[in-house]
Coordinates of C-alpha atoms in Angstrom, one line a residue:
M1 CA 81.1 78.6 126.1
A2 CA 82.5 77.9 122.6
D3 CA 85.8 76.1 121.9
P4 CA 88.7 78.6 121.5
L5 CA 90.6 76.4 119.1
E6 CA 87.5 76.0 116.9
I7 CA 87.0 79.8 116.9
L8 CA 90.7 80.2 115.9
H9 CA 90.2 77.9 113.0
T10 CA 86.9 79.1 111.6
T11 CA 87.1 82.8 112.3
F12 CA 90.8 83.5 111.8
G13 CA 91.8 80.6 109.6
F14 CA 94.7 79.4 111.8
A15 CA 95.3 75.8 112.6
G16 CA 96.8 76.3 116.1
F17 CA 97.8 78.9 118.6
R18 CA 101.4 80.3 118.6
G19 CA 103.8 80.7 121.5
V20 CA 102.0 81.5 124.7
Q21 CA 98.7 82.4 123.2
S22 CA 97.2 79.1 124.4
D23 CA 98.4 79.7 128.0
V24 CA 97.0 83.3 128.0
I25 CA 93.7 82.3 126.6
G26 CA 93.4 79.4 128.9
R27 CA 93.8 81.7 132.0
V28 CA 91.2 84.1 130.5
M29 CA 88.7 81.3 129.9
A30 CA 89.2 80.1 133.5
G31 CA 88.4 83.6 134.8
A32 CA 92.0 84.4 136.0
N33 CA 93.6 87.8 135.9
T34 CA 96.7 87.9 133.6
L35 CA 99.5 90.1 132.4
A36 CA 100.9 88.9 129.1
V37 CA 104.2 90.4 127.9
M38 CA 104.5 89.4 124.2
P39 CA 106.6 90.9 121.5
T40 CA 104.9 92.9 118.8
G41 CA 103.7 90.6 116.0
A42 CA 103.2 87.7 118.4
G43 CA 99.3 87.9 118.2
K44 CA 98.4 89.8 121.4
S45 CA 95.0 90.9 120.0
L46 CA 94.0 87.2 119.5
C47 CA 94.3 86.7 123.2
Y48 CA 91.2 88.8 123.8
Q49 CA 89.5 88.5 120.4
V50 CA 89.1 84.7 120.7
P51 CA 87.7 84.8 124.3
S52 CA 85.3 87.6 123.2
L53 CA 83.8 85.1 120.8
A54 CA 84.0 82.2 123.2
L55 CA 82.5 83.8 126.3
E56 CA 79.1 85.3 126.8
G57 CA 79.0 89.1 127.0
T58 CA 81.1 92.0 125.7
C59 CA 84.8 92.3 126.1
I60 CA 85.9 95.9 127.0
V61 CA 89.2 96.8 125.4
V62 CA 91.0 99.8 126.8
S63 CA 93.3 101.2 124.1
P64 CA 95.4 104.4 124.3
L65 CA 94.7 106.1 120.9
I66 CA 91.6 106.6 118.7
A67 CA 93.5 105.8 115.5
L68 CA 94.7 102.5 116.9
M69 CA 91.1 101.6 118.0
H70 CA 89.8 102.3 114.6
D71 CA 92.5 100.2 112.9
Q72 CA 91.7 97.3 115.3
L73 CA 88.0 97.8 114.7
R74 CA 88.4 97.4 110.9
A75 CA 90.5 94.2 111.4
A76 CA 87.9 92.8 113.8
E77 CA 84.9 93.5 111.6
A78 CA 86.8 92.0 108.6
V79 CA 86.7 88.5 110.3
G80 CA 83.1 88.8 111.5
I81 CA 83.6 90.1 115.0
R82 CA 80.8 92.4 116.2
A83 CA 82.8 95.4 117.4
A84 CA 82.5 99.1 118.0
T85 CA 84.4 102.0 119.4
L86 CA 83.1 104.6 121.8
T87 CA 85.3 107.7 121.3
S88 CA 85.0 111.4 120.8
A89 CA 85.6 110.9 117.1
D90 CA 82.6 108.6 116.6
D91 CA 79.2 110.0 115.6
N92 CA 77.3 106.8 116.3
R93 CA 77.5 107.0 120.1
E94 CA 73.8 106.3 120.8
E95 CA 73.8 103.4 118.3
T96 CA 76.9 101.8 120.0
I97 CA 75.4 102.2 123.5
A98 CA 72.1 100.6 122.3
R99 CA 74.1 97.7 120.7
F100 CA 76.0 97.2 123.9
R101 CA 72.9 97.2 126.1
A102 CA 71.3 94.7 123.8
G103 CA 74.2 92.3 124.0
D104 CA 75.0 92.8 120.3
L105 CA 78.8 93.5 120.7
D106 CA 81.6 91.1 121.1
L107 CA 84.2 93.9 121.5
L108 CA 83.9 97.5 122.7
Y109 CA 87.0 99.7 122.4
I110 CA 87.3 102.6 124.8
A111 CA 90.0 105.1 125.7
P112 CA 91.3 105.2 129.3
E113 CA 90.1 108.8 129.8
R114 CA 86.5 107.6 129.2
A115 CA 86.8 104.3 130.9
S116 CA 87.8 105.9 134.2
G117 CA 84.6 108.1 134.2
E118 CA 81.6 107.4 136.5
G119 CA 79.2 107.5 133.6
F120 CA 80.9 104.7 131.8
R121 CA 81.1 102.6 134.9
N122 CA 77.3 102.9 135.2
L123 CA 76.8 102.0 131.6
L124 CA 78.9 98.8 132.1
G125 CA 76.4 97.7 134.8
Q126 CA 73.6 97.5 132.2
A127 CA 75.0 94.6 130.1
K128 CA 76.9 91.4 130.6
L129 CA 80.7 91.7 130.5
S130 CA 83.1 88.9 129.4
L131 CA 86.5 90.4 129.9
F132 CA 88.5 93.6 130.5
A133 CA 91.5 93.8 128.1
I134 CA 94.0 96.6 128.8
D135 CA 96.1 97.1 125.7
E136 CA 99.5 98.8 125.9
A137 CA 99.5 98.2 129.6
H138 CA 103.0 99.7 130.2
C139 CA 101.2 103.0 130.0
V140 CA 99.9 102.4 133.6
S141 CA 103.5 102.5 135.0
E142 CA 105.4 105.6 135.9
W143 CA 108.5 103.5 135.2
G144 CA 107.3 102.8 131.6
H145 CA 108.3 105.0 128.7
D146 CA 104.8 105.9 127.7
F147 CA 103.2 106.7 131.0
R148 CA 99.5 107.8 130.8
P149 CA 98.0 109.0 134.1
D150 CA 94.5 107.9 133.1
Y151 CA 95.7 104.3 133.0
R152 CA 96.3 104.5 136.8
L153 CA 92.6 105.4 137.2
L154 CA 91.4 102.0 135.8
R155 CA 91.7 100.0 139.0
P156 CA 88.4 101.2 140.5
L157 CA 86.6 100.3 137.3
L158 CA 88.1 96.8 137.3
D159 CA 87.4 96.3 141.0
R160 CA 83.8 97.3 140.5
F161 CA 83.4 94.1 138.5
P162 CA 85.5 91.5 140.4
E163 CA 83.9 88.6 138.6
V164 CA 85.1 89.8 135.2
P165 CA 88.6 88.6 134.3
R166 CA 91.2 91.3 133.4
L167 CA 93.9 90.8 130.8
A168 CA 96.8 93.3 130.5
L169 CA 98.9 93.2 127.4
T170 CA 102.2 94.9 126.5
A171 CA 105.2 94.3 124.3
T172 CA 107.6 96.5 126.2
A173 CA 108.0 96.2 130.0
D174 CA 111.2 95.5 131.9
A175 CA 111.1 93.7 135.3
H176 CA 110.4 96.9 137.2
T177 CA 107.6 98.0 134.9
R178 CA 106.0 94.5 134.9
A179 CA 105.9 94.6 138.8
D180 CA 104.3 98.0 138.7
I181 CA 101.6 96.9 136.1
L182 CA 100.7 93.9 138.3
E183 CA 100.3 96.1 141.3
Q184 CA 98.4 98.9 139.6
L185 CA 95.9 96.6 137.9
G186 CA 95.4 94.1 140.7
I187 CA 96.9 91.1 139.0
P188 CA 98.6 88.4 141.1
A189 CA 102.3 87.6 140.4
E190 CA 101.4 84.1 139.2
G191 CA 99.3 85.8 136.5
L192 CA 102.4 87.0 134.7
I193 CA 103.2 85.3 131.4
V194 CA 106.3 86.5 129.6
A195 CA 106.7 85.3 126.0
G196 CA 110.1 86.8 125.4
F197 CA 111.1 89.9 123.5
D198 CA 113.0 88.6 120.5
R199 CA 111.9 89.7 117.0
P200 CA 114.2 87.5 114.9
N201 CA 112.8 88.9 111.6
I202 CA 114.1 92.4 112.3
R203 CA 117.6 93.2 111.3
Y204 CA 119.1 95.8 113.7
T205 CA 121.7 98.2 112.3
I206 CA 123.2 101.2 114.2
T207 CA 125.4 103.8 112.4
P208 CA 127.1 107.0 113.4
R209 CA 125.4 110.0 111.9
E210 CA 127.3 111.7 109.1
N211 CA 125.1 113.1 106.4
T212 CA 121.7 112.0 107.8
T213 CA 119.6 112.8 104.7
R214 CA 122.0 111.0 102.4
Q215 CA 122.2 108.0 104.7
I216 CA 118.4 107.7 104.9
L217 CA 118.0 108.2 101.1
D218 CA 120.4 105.3 100.6
L219 CA 118.3 103.2 103.1
I220 CA 114.9 103.8 101.5
A221 CA 116.4 103.2 98.0
E222 CA 117.3 99.7 99.2
Q223 CA 114.1 99.0 101.1
P224 CA 110.8 98.2 99.3
G225 CA 107.5 98.5 101.0
P226 CA 106.2 101.0 103.6
G227 CA 108.5 102.5 106.1
I228 CA 108.7 104.9 109.1
V229 CA 111.5 107.5 109.6
Y230 CA 111.6 109.1 113.0
A231 CA 113.0 112.6 113.3
Q232 CA 113.5 114.4 116.6
T233 CA 111.8 117.7 115.9
R234 CA 108.8 119.0 113.8
A235 CA 111.1 121.1 111.7
G236 CA 113.3 118.0 111.1
V237 CA 110.3 116.1 110.0
E238 CA 109.3 118.7 107.5
K239 CA 112.8 119.1 106.1
L240 CA 113.5 115.4 105.8
A241 CA 110.1 114.6 104.3
E242 CA 110.7 117.2 101.6
K243 CA 114.1 115.8 100.7
L244 CA 112.9 112.2 100.6
A245 CA 109.9 113.1 98.4
E246 CA 112.4 114.2 95.7
T247 CA 113.2 110.6 95.1
G248 CA 109.7 110.0 93.7
R249 CA 108.7 107.7 96.5
P250 CA 105.4 108.7 98.2
V251 CA 106.3 110.5 101.4
R252 CA 104.1 112.1 104.1
P253 CA 105.0 114.1 107.2
Y254 CA 103.4 113.5 110.6
H255 CA 103.8 115.6 113.8
A256 CA 101.6 117.3 116.4
G257 CA 102.0 120.7 114.7
L258 CA 100.1 119.7 111.6
D259 CA 96.4 120.4 111.3
P260 CA 94.5 117.4 112.7
A261 CA 92.7 116.8 109.4
V262 CA 96.1 116.7 107.6
R263 CA 97.4 114.3 110.2
R264 CA 94.4 112.0 109.8
R265 CA 94.8 112.1 106.0
N266 CA 98.5 111.4 106.1
Q267 CA 98.0 108.5 108.5
A268 CA 95.2 107.0 106.5
A269 CA 97.2 107.2 103.3
F270 CA 100.1 105.4 105.0
V271 CA 97.9 102.7 106.4
A272 CA 96.5 102.0 102.9
S273 CA 99.8 102.2 101.1
E274 CA 102.1 99.4 100.0
D275 CA 105.2 101.6 99.5
M276 CA 104.8 105.0 101.3
V277 CA 107.3 106.4 103.7
V278 CA 106.1 108.5 106.6
V279 CA 108.5 110.9 108.4
A280 CA 107.3 111.5 111.9
T281 CA 108.1 112.4 115.4
V282 CA 107.6 109.7 118.0
A283 CA 104.0 110.9 118.4
F284 CA 103.4 108.6 115.4
G285 CA 103.3 104.9 115.7
M286 CA 101.5 103.6 118.8
G287 CA 98.3 104.3 116.9
I288 CA 99.4 102.3 113.9
D289 CA 98.2 98.7 113.6
K290 CA 100.0 98.1 110.2
P291 CA 101.7 94.8 109.9
D292 CA 103.6 95.3 106.6
V293 CA 106.0 98.1 107.6
R294 CA 109.3 96.9 106.1
F295 CA 111.7 99.4 107.8
V296 CA 112.0 101.8 110.7
A297 CA 114.7 104.4 110.7
H298 CA 115.7 106.7 113.5
A299 CA 117.4 110.0 112.4
G300 CA 118.5 110.5 116.1
L301 CA 118.7 108.8 119.4
P302 CA 115.4 107.5 120.9
K303 CA 114.8 108.4 124.6
S304 CA 115.3 104.9 126.0
I305 CA 115.9 101.2 125.0
E306 CA 112.2 100.6 125.8
A307 CA 111.2 103.3 123.4
Y308 CA 113.6 102.1 120.8
Y309 CA 112.3 98.5 121.1
Q310 CA 108.7 99.6 120.8
E311 CA 109.4 102.0 117.8
T312 CA 111.5 99.5 115.9
G313 CA 108.8 96.9 116.8
R314 CA 106.5 98.6 114.3
A315 CA 108.4 97.0 111.6
G316 CA 107.8 93.5 110.3
R317 CA 104.7 92.6 112.4
D318 CA 103.6 90.3 109.7
G319 CA 106.7 88.1 110.3
D320 CA 108.4 89.0 107.0
P321 CA 112.0 90.4 107.0
A322 CA 112.3 94.0 108.1
V323 CA 115.0 96.5 108.9
A324 CA 115.6 98.8 111.9
H325 CA 118.3 101.4 111.3
L326 CA 119.4 103.9 113.9
F327 CA 121.6 106.9 113.0
W328 CA 123.1 108.5 116.1
G329 CA 125.5 111.4 117.0
A330 CA 127.4 112.3 120.1
D331 CA 125.4 115.5 120.3
D332 CA 122.3 113.3 120.9
F333 CA 123.9 112.1 124.2
A334 CA 124.9 115.7 125.1
R335 CA 121.4 116.9 124.7
A336 CA 120.0 114.0 126.6
R337 CA 122.2 114.7 129.6
Q338 CA 121.1 118.3 129.6
R339 CA 117.4 117.2 129.6
I340 CA 118.2 114.8 132.6
G341 CA 119.5 117.8 134.5
E342 CA 116.1 119.5 134.0
V343 CA 113.9 116.8 135.4
E344 CA 113.0 116.4 139.1
P345 CA 116.0 115.0 141.1
A346 CA 114.1 111.8 142.1
R347 CA 114.0 110.7 138.4
Q348 CA 117.5 111.6 137.4
A349 CA 119.3 108.4 138.5
G350 CA 116.8 106.3 136.5
E351 CA 117.1 108.5 133.4
R352 CA 120.9 108.3 133.6
T353 CA 120.7 104.5 133.8
R354 CA 118.5 104.5 130.7
L355 CA 120.9 106.7 128.8
S356 CA 123.8 104.5 129.8
A357 CA 121.9 101.5 128.4
L358 CA 121.5 103.3 125.1
G359 CA 125.2 104.1 125.1
A360 CA 126.1 100.5 125.5
L361 CA 123.7 99.5 122.6
V362 CA 125.2 102.0 120.1
E363 CA 128.8 101.6 121.2
T364 CA 129.0 97.8 121.3
G365 CA 131.1 95.8 118.8
G366 CA 129.1 92.7 119.8
C367 CA 125.6 91.5 119.1
R368 CA 123.0 94.3 119.2
R369 CA 120.1 91.9 119.8
R370 CA 121.9 90.3 122.8
I371 CA 122.1 93.7 124.5
L372 CA 118.5 94.5 123.7
L373 CA 117.2 91.2 125.1
R374 CA 119.5 91.2 128.2
H375 CA 118.0 94.7 129.0
F376 CA 114.6 93.0 129.3
G377 CA 115.9 90.3 131.5
E378 CA 116.6 87.5 129.0
T379 CA 119.9 85.7 129.9
D380 CA 120.1 82.4 128.0
L381 CA 121.3 84.0 124.7
P382 CA 123.7 83.1 122.0
E383 CA 126.8 85.2 121.5
R384 CA 125.6 86.1 118.0
C385 CA 122.1 86.4 116.6
G386 CA 123.1 86.4 112.9
N387 CA 120.7 89.3 112.0
C388 CA 122.3 92.5 113.2
D389 CA 125.0 94.6 111.6
N390 CA 127.7 93.5 114.0
C391 CA 126.9 89.8 113.6
L392 CA 126.6 90.0 109.8
T393 CA 129.8 92.1 109.4
P394 CA 131.9 92.1 112.6
P395 CA 133.6 95.5 113.2
A396 CA 137.2 96.0 114.1
A397 CA 138.0 97.1 117.7
I398 CA 141.1 99.2 118.5
D399 CA 142.6 100.7 121.6
A400 CA 142.2 104.5 121.1
T401 CA 143.2 105.5 124.6
V402 CA 146.3 107.5 123.5
T403 CA 144.3 109.4 120.9
A404 CA 141.6 110.1 123.5
Q405 CA 144.2 111.4 125.9
K406 CA 145.6 113.7 123.2
F407 CA 142.0 115.0 122.5
L408 CA 141.3 115.6 126.1
S409 CA 144.6 117.4 126.6
A410 CA 143.8 119.7 123.6
V411 CA 140.4 120.5 125.1
F412 CA 142.0 121.3 128.5
R413 CA 144.9 123.4 127.1
T414 CA 142.7 125.5 124.9
G415 CA 140.6 126.4 127.9
Q416 CA 137.6 124.1 127.6
M417 CA 135.7 126.6 125.5
F418 CA 136.1 125.6 121.8
G419 CA 134.1 123.3 119.7
L420 CA 135.0 120.0 118.0
G421 CA 136.2 121.5 114.7
Y422 CA 138.6 123.9 116.3
V423 CA 140.1 121.3 118.7
E424 CA 140.6 119.0 115.7
S425 CA 142.4 121.7 113.8
V426 CA 144.7 122.3 116.7
L427 CA 145.6 118.7 117.0
L428 CA 146.2 118.4 113.3
G429 CA 148.4 121.5 113.3
Q430 CA 146.2 123.6 111.0
S431 CA 147.3 127.2 111.3
T432 CA 144.4 129.7 111.3
E433 CA 143.9 133.3 112.1
R434 CA 142.0 132.1 115.2
S435 CA 144.8 129.8 116.4
L436 CA 147.4 132.5 115.8
M437 CA 145.3 135.1 117.8
N438 CA 144.8 132.7 120.7
G439 CA 148.4 131.6 120.8
H440 CA 147.4 128.0 120.5
E441 CA 150.1 127.2 117.9
Q442 CA 152.6 127.4 120.8
L443 CA 150.9 124.6 122.7
S444 CA 152.4 121.2 123.1
V445 CA 149.3 119.6 121.6
F446 CA 149.5 121.6 118.3
G447 CA 150.1 119.3 115.4
I448 CA 150.6 116.1 117.5
V449 CA 148.1 114.1 115.4
D450 CA 148.8 113.1 111.8
G451 CA 148.6 110.2 109.4
E452 CA 146.1 107.4 110.0
E453 CA 145.5 108.7 113.6
A454 CA 143.8 111.8 112.1
A455 CA 140.9 109.6 111.0
L456 CA 140.3 108.6 114.6
L457 CA 139.6 112.1 115.9
K458 CA 135.9 112.2 115.0
P459 CA 135.0 108.7 116.3
V460 CA 137.1 109.4 119.4
S461 CA 135.3 112.6 120.1
R462 CA 132.0 110.8 119.7
A463 CA 133.0 108.1 122.1
L464 CA 134.2 110.7 124.7
L465 CA 130.9 112.6 124.5
L466 CA 128.9 109.3 124.7
R467 CA 130.9 108.2 127.8
D468 CA 130.5 111.6 129.5
A469 CA 134.2 112.3 129.4
L470 CA 133.3 115.4 127.4
R471 CA 130.3 117.6 127.5
T472 CA 129.2 120.6 125.4
N473 CA 128.4 123.9 127.0
A474 CA 125.6 126.3 126.1
H475 CA 127.7 127.8 123.3
G476 CA 128.8 124.5 121.8
G477 CA 132.2 124.5 123.4
L478 CA 133.7 121.2 124.7
E479 CA 134.4 120.8 128.4
F480 CA 135.4 117.9 130.7
G481 CA 132.8 115.5 132.0
P482 CA 133.1 113.3 135.1
E483 CA 134.8 110.5 133.2
A484 CA 137.6 112.6 131.7
R485 CA 140.1 112.4 134.6
A486 CA 140.3 108.5 134.6
I487 CA 141.1 108.4 130.8
L488 CA 143.7 111.2 131.1
K489 CA 145.4 109.5 134.0
G490 CA 145.4 106.1 132.2
E491 CA 143.0 104.6 134.8
A492 CA 140.4 103.9 132.1
E493 CA 140.8 102.7 128.5
L494 CA 138.9 103.8 125.5
S495 CA 138.3 101.0 123.1
L496 CA 136.9 102.1 119.7
V497 CA 134.6 100.1 117.5
L498 CA 135.2 100.9 113.8
P499 CA 132.3 99.8 111.7
P500 CA 133.2 98.4 108.2
R501 CA 132.9 100.8 105.3
R502 CA 129.3 100.5 104.1
E503 CA 129.0 100.2 100.3
R504 CA 126.0 101.8 98.7
R505 CA 123.8 99.3 97.0
S506 CA 121.7 99.6 94.0
K507 CA 118.0 99.0 94.2
R508 CA 118.7 95.4 93.1
G509 CA 120.7 95.0 96.2
R510 CA 117.8 95.5 98.6
T511 CA 118.1 93.7 101.9
G512 CA 114.6 94.1 103.4
G513 CA 113.1 90.9 102.1
G514 CA 110.5 92.4 99.8
A515 CA 107.0 91.1 99.4
N516 CA 107.9 88.9 96.5
P517 CA 111.5 87.8 96.8
V518 CA 111.0 84.9 94.3
G519 CA 109.4 87.1 91.6
N520 CA 106.3 84.9 91.2
P521 CA 104.0 86.6 88.7
L522 CA 100.9 85.0 90.3
F523 CA 101.8 86.6 93.6
E524 CA 101.9 90.0 91.9
A525 CA 98.5 89.3 90.3
L526 CA 97.1 88.4 93.7
R527 CA 98.5 91.6 95.1
A528 CA 96.8 93.6 92.3
K529 CA 93.5 92.0 93.1
R530 CA 93.9 92.7 96.8
R531 CA 94.7 96.4 95.9
D532 CA 91.5 96.6 93.8
I533 CA 89.4 95.1 96.6
A534 CA 91.0 97.5 99.1
Q535 CA 90.0 100.5 97.0
E536 CA 86.5 99.2 96.6
T537 CA 85.9 98.5 100.3
G538 CA 88.0 101.3 101.8
L539 CA 90.0 98.8 103.8
P540 CA 93.8 98.7 104.0
P541 CA 95.2 95.9 101.8
Y542 CA 96.7 94.0 104.8
V543 CA 93.2 93.7 106.4
I544 CA 92.1 91.7 103.4
F545 CA 95.0 89.3 103.4
H546 CA 98.7 89.6 104.5
D547 CA 101.4 89.1 102.0
S548 CA 102.2 85.7 103.6
V549 CA 98.7 84.5 102.8
L550 CA 99.0 85.6 99.1
R551 CA 102.4 83.9 98.9
D552 CA 100.8 80.6 100.2
M553 CA 98.1 81.0 97.6
A554 CA 100.6 81.5 94.8
T555 CA 102.5 78.4 95.9
A556 CA 99.5 76.1 96.6
R557 CA 97.3 77.3 93.7
P558 CA 94.0 76.2 95.3
A559 CA 91.3 75.4 92.8
T560 CA 88.3 75.3 95.1
L561 CA 86.9 77.3 98.1
G562 CA 87.6 74.3 100.3
E563 CA 91.3 74.2 99.3
L564 CA 91.6 78.0 99.7
G565 CA 90.0 77.8 103.2
R566 CA 92.8 75.4 104.3
I567 CA 95.4 78.1 103.8
S568 CA 96.5 79.7 107.1
G569 CA 94.9 83.1 107.6
V570 CA 91.8 82.5 105.5
G571 CA 88.9 82.4 107.9
A572 CA 85.2 81.7 107.0
R573 CA 84.2 85.4 106.7
K574 CA 87.1 86.3 104.4
L575 CA 86.6 83.1 102.4
E576 CA 83.0 84.0 101.8
A577 CA 83.8 87.7 101.0
Y578 CA 86.8 87.4 98.8
G579 CA 87.4 83.7 98.0
A580 CA 85.8 83.6 94.5
E581 CA 87.7 86.6 93.3
F582 CA 91.1 85.3 94.3
L583 CA 90.3 81.8 92.9
E584 CA 89.6 83.5 89.6
V585 CA 92.9 85.2 89.6
I586 CA 94.6 81.9 90.3
R587 CA 92.7 80.2 87.5
Q588 CA 93.7 82.9 85.0
N589 CA 97.3 82.8 85.9

């Protein structure tokens, strides 16, 4: 049994463990079953990679997506770990099985569908096993946001090898989901280690949707580096990708309707790129192990806070500054409520709770991060995080109850059958052929809103739809929801948060914390060398070295391999493979 700390230093180039890594690895080395809940970017993979090198036998890693496994495989091989995948996309199946039987693998990545099969269980009995690592473990829970039924079939496999420790890993699991994971995977309650959920390097911003394309164009003009834009439909992906590509930035679409070969090419191009934007449905992301994503934008409402946390968590995994920007509309909440009505009754209460939590997140005038972290059970939190839109530029809050009552009255008096635009025109006293024909110009609500109050109508209607005081019918008309009566009768108030006017910035006003904020020419030369090596080896640039490692090189300017090897993130294998080339760049600059 080798020393984990020595492995961490020699193989990965790190001086010490971070956060709860040491606790998790300690339990694994002691043979104990463990569930580790750690935020994305906290180094979950090290928690099974280090033991796989320290213990005798092969670590079996259950991972949900083939693309994710292949990304993890490249990263493992780059530091000298003997690893392989056993998937339907691999053409070296017999070679992999032979290596496993011979004890020549430290890691074997497998999908849950294959892992639960009897044939694979029999194969595992033919070699020594060191550990079962179940990645993205929230997929085992029906309460989780990415439930995968095959994950629930893993327990018989694990129980067949009771002497092999099991380690479940996830970044997104609330208390209910954590309890379900423990039960489904046979892990005792004392085996739960929760590292916290905060991602302090991510700046959270949430904005009402106005002109989505223009808003996202502004965002990507400000943000250097790779980014992901989530759209809600395939058609929306295609349309938005086309518009964004007009800026000259490399842009690729990704959704389930594309030819599989096109999807693979687009994903591979994004993984290898240092500035590409991918526009995708939420099908894209879990399979991406790319640490240098600088921004994630949502062009519509995610399905839950858990989903939002996981999707935004794909930004800034390297620890550098990153941006998460959500653009939402009241119609998002209306559609979500319609979908809730279509699911089985037993799930509706839980889905409504999740939607209410999202409503609180987008509507708050307080700290966004505080709401996110409280959702996952964290309580000892500061009032302000200093890195979300509301903390950086506090919004104004006004009592808009009277305007809301006027709006609801207009909806009621016009018959609860007209859309937002028409109700607004009645309130503003705008005479039209339609208002004349319907006799609505004789109503007491006609023209009762003017001046500064007129600017409140759109945000008030958004707030009423969000709070379920208004709903839209199948024809787009507005009708009362269950919360309307209390507001109309003055039993409930409607406080409105007015975000400060956002000024468009030039490219020089970028806020994403680019790769080279200090403009060091040596850093750029090192990046160019990394790019050349990436093209020669077919590896993504970040697999060679992260930007943070290159920045440390540019600052320290090591002159020998020994000095270079003391930089965090430069392990023995990478030092041998790339060290001389990077030292030459430093010498020449």
